[in-house]
Short mmCIF file of N, CA and C in Angstrom, two decimals:
data_model
loop_
_atom_site.label_atom_id
_atom_site.label_comp_id
_atom_site.label_asym_id
_atom_site.label_seq_id
_atom_site.Cartn_x
_atom_site.Cartn_y
_atom_site.Cartn_z
N MET B 1 6.69 0.95 12.99
CA MET B 1 5.47 0.22 13.17
C MET B 1 5.22 -0.73 11.99
N LEU B 2 5.50 -0.27 10.77
CA LEU B 2 5.31 -1.11 9.59
C LEU B 2 6.15 -2.38 9.71
N THR B 3 7.38 -2.25 10.18
CA THR B 3 8.26 -3.41 10.32
C THR B 3 7.70 -4.42 11.31
N GLU B 4 7.19 -3.93 12.43
CA GLU B 4 6.62 -4.84 13.44
C GLU B 4 5.40 -5.57 12.89
N ILE B 5 4.56 -4.86 12.18
CA ILE B 5 3.37 -5.49 11.61
C ILE B 5 3.78 -6.49 10.53
N ALA B 6 4.76 -6.13 9.72
CA ALA B 6 5.25 -7.05 8.68
C ALA B 6 5.77 -8.34 9.30
N GLU B 7 6.44 -8.25 10.43
CA GLU B 7 6.92 -9.46 11.11
C GLU B 7 5.76 -10.33 11.56
N ARG B 8 4.71 -9.72 12.10
CA ARG B 8 3.53 -10.50 12.51
C ARG B 8 2.86 -11.16 11.31
N VAL B 9 2.75 -10.41 10.22
CA VAL B 9 2.11 -10.95 9.02
C VAL B 9 2.93 -12.11 8.47
N ARG B 10 4.25 -11.99 8.54
CA ARG B 10 5.11 -13.08 8.09
C ARG B 10 4.80 -14.36 8.86
N ASP B 11 4.54 -14.22 10.14
CA ASP B 11 4.26 -15.38 11.00
C ASP B 11 2.84 -15.90 10.86
N THR B 12 1.86 -15.00 10.67
CA THR B 12 0.45 -15.41 10.67
C THR B 12 -0.15 -15.59 9.28
N GLY B 13 0.41 -14.90 8.28
CA GLY B 13 -0.14 -14.97 6.93
C GLY B 13 -1.35 -14.10 6.70
N SER B 14 -1.68 -13.24 7.67
CA SER B 14 -2.82 -12.34 7.52
C SER B 14 -2.65 -11.15 8.45
N LEU B 15 -3.50 -10.15 8.26
CA LEU B 15 -3.54 -9.00 9.15
C LEU B 15 -4.87 -9.03 9.89
N GLY B 16 -4.83 -8.72 11.18
CA GLY B 16 -6.04 -8.64 11.98
C GLY B 16 -6.49 -7.20 12.11
N LYS B 17 -7.59 -7.01 12.82
CA LYS B 17 -8.14 -5.66 13.01
C LYS B 17 -7.15 -4.74 13.71
N THR B 18 -6.43 -5.24 14.69
CA THR B 18 -5.47 -4.37 15.39
C THR B 18 -4.33 -3.96 14.47
N ASP B 19 -3.92 -4.86 13.56
CA ASP B 19 -2.88 -4.50 12.59
C ASP B 19 -3.39 -3.40 11.65
N VAL B 20 -4.61 -3.56 11.17
CA VAL B 20 -5.20 -2.55 10.28
C VAL B 20 -5.32 -1.22 11.02
N ALA B 21 -5.80 -1.25 12.26
CA ALA B 21 -5.94 -0.02 13.04
C ALA B 21 -4.59 0.65 13.24
N ALA B 22 -3.56 -0.13 13.52
CA ALA B 22 -2.22 0.44 13.70
C ALA B 22 -1.73 1.10 12.41
N LEU B 23 -2.02 0.49 11.27
CA LEU B 23 -1.60 1.09 10.00
C LEU B 23 -2.40 2.34 9.67
N VAL B 24 -3.65 2.40 10.10
CA VAL B 24 -4.44 3.64 9.93
C VAL B 24 -3.75 4.77 10.68
N VAL B 25 -3.32 4.50 11.91
CA VAL B 25 -2.61 5.51 12.70
C VAL B 25 -1.28 5.85 12.04
N TRP B 26 -0.53 4.83 11.62
CA TRP B 26 0.78 5.05 10.98
C TRP B 26 0.64 5.91 9.73
N LYS B 27 -0.39 5.65 8.93
CA LYS B 27 -0.61 6.42 7.70
C LYS B 27 -1.25 7.78 7.98
N ARG B 28 -1.66 8.00 9.23
CA ARG B 28 -2.32 9.25 9.62
C ARG B 28 -3.58 9.49 8.79
N LEU B 29 -4.32 8.40 8.57
CA LEU B 29 -5.59 8.50 7.85
C LEU B 29 -6.68 8.97 8.79
N GLN B 30 -7.73 9.51 8.24
CA GLN B 30 -8.87 9.97 9.03
C GLN B 30 -9.57 8.75 9.63
N ALA B 31 -9.55 8.64 10.95
CA ALA B 31 -10.12 7.46 11.62
C ALA B 31 -11.55 7.68 12.08
N SER B 32 -12.06 8.89 11.97
CA SER B 32 -13.43 9.16 12.43
C SER B 32 -14.39 9.13 11.23
N THR B 33 -14.40 8.00 10.55
CA THR B 33 -15.23 7.86 9.36
C THR B 33 -16.10 6.62 9.48
N ALA B 34 -17.10 6.54 8.62
CA ALA B 34 -18.04 5.41 8.66
C ALA B 34 -17.33 4.09 8.39
N TRP B 35 -16.33 4.09 7.50
CA TRP B 35 -15.67 2.82 7.18
C TRP B 35 -14.90 2.25 8.37
N VAL B 36 -14.37 3.11 9.24
CA VAL B 36 -13.66 2.62 10.43
C VAL B 36 -14.65 1.91 11.35
N VAL B 37 -15.82 2.49 11.54
CA VAL B 37 -16.85 1.85 12.36
C VAL B 37 -17.25 0.51 11.75
N GLU B 38 -17.44 0.50 10.43
CA GLU B 38 -17.81 -0.74 9.74
C GLU B 38 -16.71 -1.80 9.91
N LEU B 39 -15.46 -1.39 9.77
CA LEU B 39 -14.33 -2.31 9.95
C LEU B 39 -14.29 -2.88 11.36
N MET B 40 -14.45 -2.02 12.35
CA MET B 40 -14.37 -2.46 13.74
C MET B 40 -15.56 -3.35 14.13
N ASN B 41 -16.65 -3.29 13.37
CA ASN B 41 -17.79 -4.16 13.63
C ASN B 41 -17.63 -5.56 13.02
N LEU B 42 -16.62 -5.74 12.19
CA LEU B 42 -16.35 -7.06 11.62
C LEU B 42 -15.64 -7.94 12.66
N ARG B 43 -15.85 -9.23 12.54
CA ARG B 43 -15.08 -10.15 13.38
C ARG B 43 -13.65 -10.20 12.86
N ASP B 44 -12.70 -10.39 13.76
CA ASP B 44 -11.30 -10.46 13.37
C ASP B 44 -11.09 -11.57 12.34
N ALA B 45 -11.79 -12.67 12.49
CA ALA B 45 -11.66 -13.79 11.54
C ALA B 45 -12.06 -13.37 10.13
N GLU B 46 -13.06 -12.49 10.01
CA GLU B 46 -13.48 -12.00 8.69
C GLU B 46 -12.38 -11.14 8.07
N VAL B 47 -11.79 -10.28 8.87
CA VAL B 47 -10.71 -9.42 8.39
C VAL B 47 -9.52 -10.28 7.97
N ARG B 48 -9.19 -11.26 8.78
CA ARG B 48 -8.07 -12.15 8.46
C ARG B 48 -8.32 -12.97 7.20
N ALA B 49 -9.55 -13.37 6.97
CA ALA B 49 -9.86 -14.13 5.75
C ALA B 49 -9.61 -13.28 4.51
N VAL B 50 -10.04 -12.03 4.54
CA VAL B 50 -9.83 -11.13 3.41
C VAL B 50 -8.34 -10.84 3.23
N THR B 51 -7.66 -10.51 4.32
CA THR B 51 -6.25 -10.13 4.20
C THR B 51 -5.37 -11.33 3.87
N SER B 52 -5.77 -12.52 4.27
CA SER B 52 -4.99 -13.71 3.95
C SER B 52 -4.90 -13.91 2.43
N ALA B 53 -6.00 -13.70 1.74
CA ALA B 53 -6.00 -13.82 0.28
C ALA B 53 -5.09 -12.76 -0.35
N ALA B 54 -5.12 -11.56 0.21
CA ALA B 54 -4.26 -10.48 -0.30
C ALA B 54 -2.79 -10.80 -0.04
N VAL B 55 -2.49 -11.32 1.14
CA VAL B 55 -1.10 -11.70 1.48
C VAL B 55 -0.60 -12.75 0.49
N ASP B 56 -1.41 -13.76 0.25
CA ASP B 56 -1.01 -14.81 -0.70
C ASP B 56 -0.73 -14.22 -2.08
N ALA B 57 -1.57 -13.29 -2.53
CA ALA B 57 -1.42 -12.70 -3.86
C ALA B 57 -0.11 -11.93 -3.99
N VAL B 58 0.20 -11.08 -3.03
CA VAL B 58 1.41 -10.24 -3.18
C VAL B 58 2.69 -11.02 -2.90
N ARG B 59 2.58 -12.18 -2.28
CA ARG B 59 3.76 -13.01 -2.03
C ARG B 59 3.99 -14.05 -3.13
N ASP B 60 3.13 -14.09 -4.13
CA ASP B 60 3.26 -15.09 -5.20
C ASP B 60 4.53 -14.81 -6.00
N PRO B 61 5.54 -15.67 -5.88
CA PRO B 61 6.80 -15.41 -6.57
C PRO B 61 6.71 -15.55 -8.09
N GLN B 62 5.67 -16.21 -8.58
CA GLN B 62 5.50 -16.39 -10.03
C GLN B 62 4.88 -15.17 -10.70
N ALA B 63 4.22 -14.32 -9.93
CA ALA B 63 3.52 -13.16 -10.50
C ALA B 63 4.46 -11.96 -10.55
N PRO B 64 4.49 -11.26 -11.68
CA PRO B 64 5.24 -10.00 -11.72
C PRO B 64 4.69 -9.05 -10.65
N ARG B 65 5.53 -8.15 -10.18
CA ARG B 65 5.16 -7.26 -9.07
C ARG B 65 3.85 -6.51 -9.32
N GLY B 66 3.69 -5.91 -10.49
CA GLY B 66 2.46 -5.15 -10.77
C GLY B 66 1.23 -6.04 -10.77
N ALA B 67 1.34 -7.23 -11.35
CA ALA B 67 0.21 -8.16 -11.38
C ALA B 67 -0.12 -8.64 -9.97
N ALA B 68 0.89 -8.91 -9.17
CA ALA B 68 0.67 -9.33 -7.78
C ALA B 68 -0.01 -8.21 -7.00
N ALA B 69 0.42 -6.97 -7.25
CA ALA B 69 -0.19 -5.82 -6.58
C ALA B 69 -1.66 -5.69 -6.96
N ARG B 70 -1.96 -5.85 -8.25
CA ARG B 70 -3.35 -5.75 -8.70
C ARG B 70 -4.21 -6.84 -8.05
N GLU B 71 -3.69 -8.06 -7.99
CA GLU B 71 -4.45 -9.17 -7.40
C GLU B 71 -4.63 -8.96 -5.89
N GLY B 72 -3.58 -8.51 -5.22
CA GLY B 72 -3.69 -8.23 -3.79
C GLY B 72 -4.68 -7.11 -3.51
N ARG B 73 -4.62 -6.08 -4.33
CA ARG B 73 -5.54 -4.94 -4.17
C ARG B 73 -6.98 -5.39 -4.39
N ARG B 74 -7.19 -6.23 -5.40
CA ARG B 74 -8.53 -6.75 -5.69
C ARG B 74 -9.04 -7.59 -4.51
N ALA B 75 -8.17 -8.36 -3.90
CA ALA B 75 -8.56 -9.20 -2.76
C ALA B 75 -9.03 -8.36 -1.57
N LEU B 76 -8.50 -7.13 -1.45
CA LEU B 76 -8.85 -6.27 -0.32
C LEU B 76 -10.15 -5.49 -0.51
N LEU B 77 -10.72 -5.52 -1.70
CA LEU B 77 -11.92 -4.71 -1.97
C LEU B 77 -13.07 -4.94 -1.00
N PRO B 78 -13.30 -6.14 -0.47
CA PRO B 78 -14.40 -6.30 0.48
C PRO B 78 -14.16 -5.63 1.84
N LEU B 79 -12.94 -5.23 2.11
CA LEU B 79 -12.58 -4.70 3.42
C LEU B 79 -12.89 -3.20 3.51
N PRO B 80 -13.68 -2.79 4.51
CA PRO B 80 -13.92 -1.35 4.69
C PRO B 80 -12.58 -0.61 4.81
N GLY B 81 -12.49 0.53 4.12
CA GLY B 81 -11.25 1.29 4.10
C GLY B 81 -10.40 1.00 2.88
N CYS B 82 -10.76 -0.07 2.16
CA CYS B 82 -10.00 -0.47 0.97
C CYS B 82 -10.85 -0.46 -0.29
N ARG B 83 -12.05 0.05 -0.18
CA ARG B 83 -12.95 0.06 -1.35
C ARG B 83 -12.64 1.22 -2.28
N ASN B 84 -12.20 2.33 -1.73
CA ASN B 84 -11.84 3.52 -2.51
C ASN B 84 -10.47 3.98 -2.04
N GLY B 85 -9.70 4.51 -2.95
CA GLY B 85 -8.39 4.99 -2.57
C GLY B 85 -7.42 3.85 -2.32
N ASP B 86 -6.14 4.18 -2.34
CA ASP B 86 -5.10 3.16 -2.23
C ASP B 86 -4.18 3.32 -1.03
N ALA B 87 -4.37 4.36 -0.23
CA ALA B 87 -3.44 4.62 0.88
C ALA B 87 -3.42 3.47 1.88
N LEU B 88 -4.56 3.10 2.42
CA LEU B 88 -4.59 2.02 3.41
C LEU B 88 -4.28 0.68 2.77
N ALA B 89 -4.88 0.39 1.63
CA ALA B 89 -4.64 -0.89 0.96
C ALA B 89 -3.15 -1.09 0.68
N SER B 90 -2.48 -0.05 0.22
CA SER B 90 -1.05 -0.18 -0.07
C SER B 90 -0.24 -0.44 1.19
N ALA B 91 -0.64 0.17 2.30
CA ALA B 91 0.07 -0.09 3.57
C ALA B 91 -0.13 -1.54 4.00
N LEU B 92 -1.34 -2.07 3.85
CA LEU B 92 -1.60 -3.46 4.20
C LEU B 92 -0.78 -4.40 3.31
N LEU B 93 -0.76 -4.12 2.02
CA LEU B 93 -0.02 -4.98 1.09
C LEU B 93 1.49 -4.88 1.31
N THR B 94 1.96 -3.71 1.68
CA THR B 94 3.39 -3.56 1.97
C THR B 94 3.76 -4.30 3.25
N ALA B 95 2.88 -4.28 4.24
CA ALA B 95 3.12 -5.06 5.45
C ALA B 95 3.15 -6.55 5.13
N ALA B 96 2.37 -6.96 4.14
CA ALA B 96 2.31 -8.37 3.75
C ALA B 96 3.56 -8.82 3.00
N ALA B 97 4.16 -7.92 2.24
CA ALA B 97 5.34 -8.26 1.43
C ALA B 97 6.26 -7.04 1.36
N PRO B 98 6.93 -6.71 2.48
CA PRO B 98 7.71 -5.47 2.54
C PRO B 98 8.89 -5.40 1.58
N ASP B 99 9.39 -6.53 1.13
CA ASP B 99 10.50 -6.52 0.18
C ASP B 99 10.02 -6.44 -1.26
N ARG B 100 8.70 -6.48 -1.45
CA ARG B 100 8.15 -6.53 -2.79
C ARG B 100 7.20 -5.37 -3.11
N MET B 101 6.37 -4.98 -2.15
CA MET B 101 5.36 -3.95 -2.36
C MET B 101 5.84 -2.61 -1.84
N ALA B 102 5.04 -1.57 -2.07
CA ALA B 102 5.38 -0.22 -1.64
C ALA B 102 4.12 0.53 -1.24
N VAL B 103 4.30 1.55 -0.44
CA VAL B 103 3.19 2.35 0.06
C VAL B 103 2.88 3.46 -0.95
N TYR B 104 1.60 3.64 -1.23
CA TYR B 104 1.15 4.72 -2.10
C TYR B 104 0.48 5.78 -1.24
N ASP B 105 0.78 7.03 -1.51
CA ASP B 105 0.01 8.14 -0.93
C ASP B 105 0.18 9.35 -1.83
N ARG B 106 -0.48 10.42 -1.45
CA ARG B 106 -0.47 11.61 -2.31
C ARG B 106 0.93 12.21 -2.45
N ARG B 107 1.78 12.07 -1.44
CA ARG B 107 3.14 12.59 -1.56
C ARG B 107 3.94 11.79 -2.58
N ALA B 108 3.78 10.48 -2.60
CA ALA B 108 4.44 9.66 -3.63
C ALA B 108 3.90 10.04 -5.01
N GLN B 109 2.60 10.31 -5.08
CA GLN B 109 1.98 10.75 -6.33
C GLN B 109 2.65 12.05 -6.82
N PHE B 110 2.81 13.01 -5.92
CA PHE B 110 3.46 14.27 -6.29
C PHE B 110 4.92 14.03 -6.68
N GLY B 111 5.59 13.12 -6.01
CA GLY B 111 6.97 12.78 -6.36
C GLY B 111 7.06 12.24 -7.78
N LEU B 112 6.14 11.34 -8.13
CA LEU B 112 6.11 10.82 -9.50
C LEU B 112 5.89 11.93 -10.50
N GLU B 113 4.96 12.83 -10.20
CA GLU B 113 4.67 13.94 -11.11
C GLU B 113 5.89 14.83 -11.28
N ARG B 114 6.63 15.05 -10.22
CA ARG B 114 7.85 15.87 -10.32
C ARG B 114 8.88 15.22 -11.22
N LEU B 115 8.83 13.89 -11.34
CA LEU B 115 9.74 13.17 -12.23
C LEU B 115 9.18 13.01 -13.64
N GLY B 116 7.96 13.54 -13.86
CA GLY B 116 7.35 13.48 -15.18
C GLY B 116 6.51 12.24 -15.43
N TYR B 117 6.20 11.48 -14.40
CA TYR B 117 5.37 10.28 -14.55
C TYR B 117 3.90 10.63 -14.31
N GLN B 118 3.03 9.99 -15.08
CA GLN B 118 1.58 10.16 -14.94
C GLN B 118 1.01 8.93 -14.24
N LEU B 119 0.17 9.14 -13.25
CA LEU B 119 -0.54 8.06 -12.58
C LEU B 119 -1.94 8.56 -12.29
N THR B 120 -2.89 8.12 -13.10
CA THR B 120 -4.27 8.59 -12.93
C THR B 120 -4.96 7.83 -11.80
N PRO B 121 -6.06 8.41 -11.28
CA PRO B 121 -6.80 7.73 -10.22
C PRO B 121 -7.76 6.66 -10.74
N ALA B 122 -7.69 6.32 -12.01
CA ALA B 122 -8.57 5.30 -12.58
C ALA B 122 -8.39 3.97 -11.83
N PRO B 123 -9.41 3.12 -11.85
CA PRO B 123 -9.28 1.82 -11.19
C PRO B 123 -8.01 1.09 -11.63
N GLY B 124 -7.39 0.40 -10.69
CA GLY B 124 -6.14 -0.30 -10.97
C GLY B 124 -4.90 0.53 -10.70
N ARG B 125 -5.08 1.68 -10.05
CA ARG B 125 -3.96 2.60 -9.83
C ARG B 125 -2.81 1.94 -9.08
N TYR B 126 -3.10 1.15 -8.04
CA TYR B 126 -2.00 0.59 -7.25
C TYR B 126 -1.13 -0.35 -8.09
N GLY B 127 -1.73 -1.16 -8.93
CA GLY B 127 -0.93 -2.02 -9.81
C GLY B 127 -0.09 -1.21 -10.77
N ARG B 128 -0.67 -0.14 -11.32
CA ARG B 128 0.09 0.74 -12.23
C ARG B 128 1.21 1.45 -11.47
N TYR B 129 0.95 1.82 -10.23
CA TYR B 129 1.97 2.45 -9.39
C TYR B 129 3.16 1.50 -9.23
N MET B 130 2.88 0.24 -8.95
CA MET B 130 3.96 -0.72 -8.78
C MET B 130 4.71 -0.92 -10.10
N ASP B 131 4.00 -0.90 -11.23
CA ASP B 131 4.66 -0.98 -12.54
C ASP B 131 5.61 0.21 -12.74
N LEU B 132 5.16 1.41 -12.33
CA LEU B 132 6.01 2.59 -12.45
C LEU B 132 7.25 2.48 -11.56
N LEU B 133 7.07 1.95 -10.35
CA LEU B 133 8.23 1.78 -9.48
C LEU B 133 9.22 0.80 -10.08
N ASP B 134 8.72 -0.27 -10.70
CA ASP B 134 9.61 -1.20 -11.40
C ASP B 134 10.37 -0.48 -12.50
N ASP B 135 9.66 0.37 -13.25
CA ASP B 135 10.30 1.13 -14.32
C ASP B 135 11.40 2.03 -13.76
N LEU B 136 11.12 2.69 -12.64
CA LEU B 136 12.14 3.54 -12.02
C LEU B 136 13.35 2.72 -11.58
N LEU B 137 13.12 1.55 -11.03
CA LEU B 137 14.23 0.69 -10.61
C LEU B 137 15.07 0.25 -11.80
N VAL B 138 14.41 -0.11 -12.90
CA VAL B 138 15.13 -0.54 -14.10
C VAL B 138 15.90 0.62 -14.72
N ARG B 139 15.26 1.77 -14.84
CA ARG B 139 15.91 2.94 -15.44
C ARG B 139 17.11 3.43 -14.63
N SER B 140 17.07 3.19 -13.34
CA SER B 140 18.17 3.64 -12.48
C SER B 140 19.40 2.77 -12.61
N GLY B 141 19.26 1.60 -13.19
CA GLY B 141 20.39 0.71 -13.43
C GLY B 141 21.16 0.39 -12.16
N PRO B 142 22.49 0.37 -12.26
CA PRO B 142 23.31 0.00 -11.11
C PRO B 142 23.15 0.94 -9.92
N ASP B 143 22.71 2.17 -10.17
CA ASP B 143 22.51 3.10 -9.05
C ASP B 143 21.44 2.60 -8.09
N ALA B 144 20.55 1.74 -8.58
CA ALA B 144 19.46 1.23 -7.74
C ALA B 144 19.72 -0.19 -7.24
N ASP B 145 20.92 -0.70 -7.44
CA ASP B 145 21.23 -2.05 -6.95
C ASP B 145 20.97 -2.13 -5.46
N GLY B 146 20.22 -3.13 -5.07
CA GLY B 146 19.89 -3.31 -3.66
C GLY B 146 18.67 -2.53 -3.20
N TRP B 147 18.12 -1.69 -4.06
CA TRP B 147 16.93 -0.92 -3.70
C TRP B 147 15.69 -1.80 -3.86
N THR B 148 14.72 -1.57 -2.99
CA THR B 148 13.42 -2.24 -3.09
C THR B 148 12.39 -1.21 -3.55
N ALA B 149 11.22 -1.70 -3.90
CA ALA B 149 10.12 -0.79 -4.24
C ALA B 149 9.82 0.12 -3.06
N ARG B 150 9.95 -0.39 -1.87
CA ARG B 150 9.71 0.41 -0.66
C ARG B 150 10.73 1.54 -0.56
N ASP B 151 11.98 1.28 -0.93
CA ASP B 151 12.99 2.35 -0.94
C ASP B 151 12.60 3.45 -1.93
N VAL B 152 12.09 3.04 -3.09
CA VAL B 152 11.68 4.02 -4.10
C VAL B 152 10.49 4.82 -3.61
N ASP B 153 9.51 4.15 -2.97
CA ASP B 153 8.35 4.92 -2.50
C ASP B 153 8.75 5.89 -1.41
N THR B 154 9.72 5.53 -0.60
CA THR B 154 10.21 6.45 0.44
C THR B 154 10.87 7.67 -0.21
N ALA B 155 11.66 7.44 -1.25
CA ALA B 155 12.29 8.55 -1.97
C ALA B 155 11.22 9.44 -2.62
N LEU B 156 10.21 8.82 -3.22
CA LEU B 156 9.12 9.59 -3.82
C LEU B 156 8.37 10.40 -2.78
N TYR B 157 8.16 9.80 -1.61
CA TYR B 157 7.50 10.50 -0.50
C TYR B 157 8.25 11.80 -0.20
N TRP B 158 9.57 11.70 -0.03
CA TRP B 158 10.35 12.89 0.32
C TRP B 158 10.39 13.89 -0.83
N LEU B 159 10.48 13.39 -2.06
CA LEU B 159 10.46 14.28 -3.21
C LEU B 159 9.12 14.99 -3.34
N GLY B 160 8.04 14.26 -3.13
CA GLY B 160 6.70 14.83 -3.28
C GLY B 160 6.23 15.62 -2.09
N ARG B 161 6.89 15.45 -0.97
CA ARG B 161 6.48 16.13 0.26
C ARG B 161 6.51 17.65 0.10
N GLN B 162 7.48 18.14 -0.64
CA GLN B 162 7.59 19.59 -0.83
C GLN B 162 6.46 20.12 -1.71
N ALA B 163 5.91 19.27 -2.59
CA ALA B 163 4.87 19.73 -3.52
C ALA B 163 3.46 19.46 -3.01
N ALA B 164 3.33 18.57 -2.04
CA ALA B 164 2.00 18.17 -1.56
C ALA B 164 1.41 19.22 -0.64
N PRO B 165 0.09 19.37 -0.65
CA PRO B 165 -0.57 20.24 0.32
C PRO B 165 -0.23 19.79 1.74
N THR B 166 -0.30 20.68 2.69
CA THR B 166 0.15 20.37 4.05
C THR B 166 -0.87 19.65 4.91
N SER B 167 -2.13 19.57 4.51
CA SER B 167 -3.11 18.88 5.36
C SER B 167 -2.80 17.39 5.40
N GLY B 168 -3.26 16.71 6.46
CA GLY B 168 -3.01 15.28 6.63
C GLY B 168 -3.74 14.46 5.58
N ASP B 169 -3.32 13.23 5.42
CA ASP B 169 -4.00 12.32 4.50
C ASP B 169 -5.43 12.13 4.98
N THR B 170 -6.37 12.33 4.10
CA THR B 170 -7.76 12.13 4.47
C THR B 170 -8.44 11.16 3.51
N GLU B 171 -7.64 10.39 2.81
CA GLU B 171 -8.20 9.42 1.88
C GLU B 171 -9.10 8.47 2.65
N GLU B 172 -10.33 8.37 2.24
CA GLU B 172 -11.29 7.55 2.97
C GLU B 172 -12.37 7.05 2.04
N GLU B 173 -13.24 6.21 2.58
CA GLU B 173 -14.36 5.65 1.82
C GLU B 173 -15.30 6.74 1.37
#
């Protein structure tokens, strides 16, 4: 599903409400929350205006990955579901730039911790997460040739899956 949405974003330069809703399902986030109702009450053009700015930020080839992630994350703050927590925002940003960004969730967090990395929930976490993924790619040297940040987040997901609690992701507003 992420690949299909990424293809649409590549063509349109933004994500619409149906794209966001599909990523909520893909991430298995709690959809029966006040922010989902608030999001669905927005006009699609409003959602696209917010996500268009985020898409531009994460696709900026002049910005280092972490800085682009921070700017993209900041652009999403007006969007319901992206004001608190990074699960949905990271999925939107990854759909916008799948070769550059990565998905954050609690399993990736546990994977980082198993490797001895610290990532606090303080504001700016997603940008710091992307900085850590860059560090992992650099430290891996030739073993990581051809790997993307998305490949690393997938590996962290599987590594952290064994340590994470079994309940579904409930990160919400």
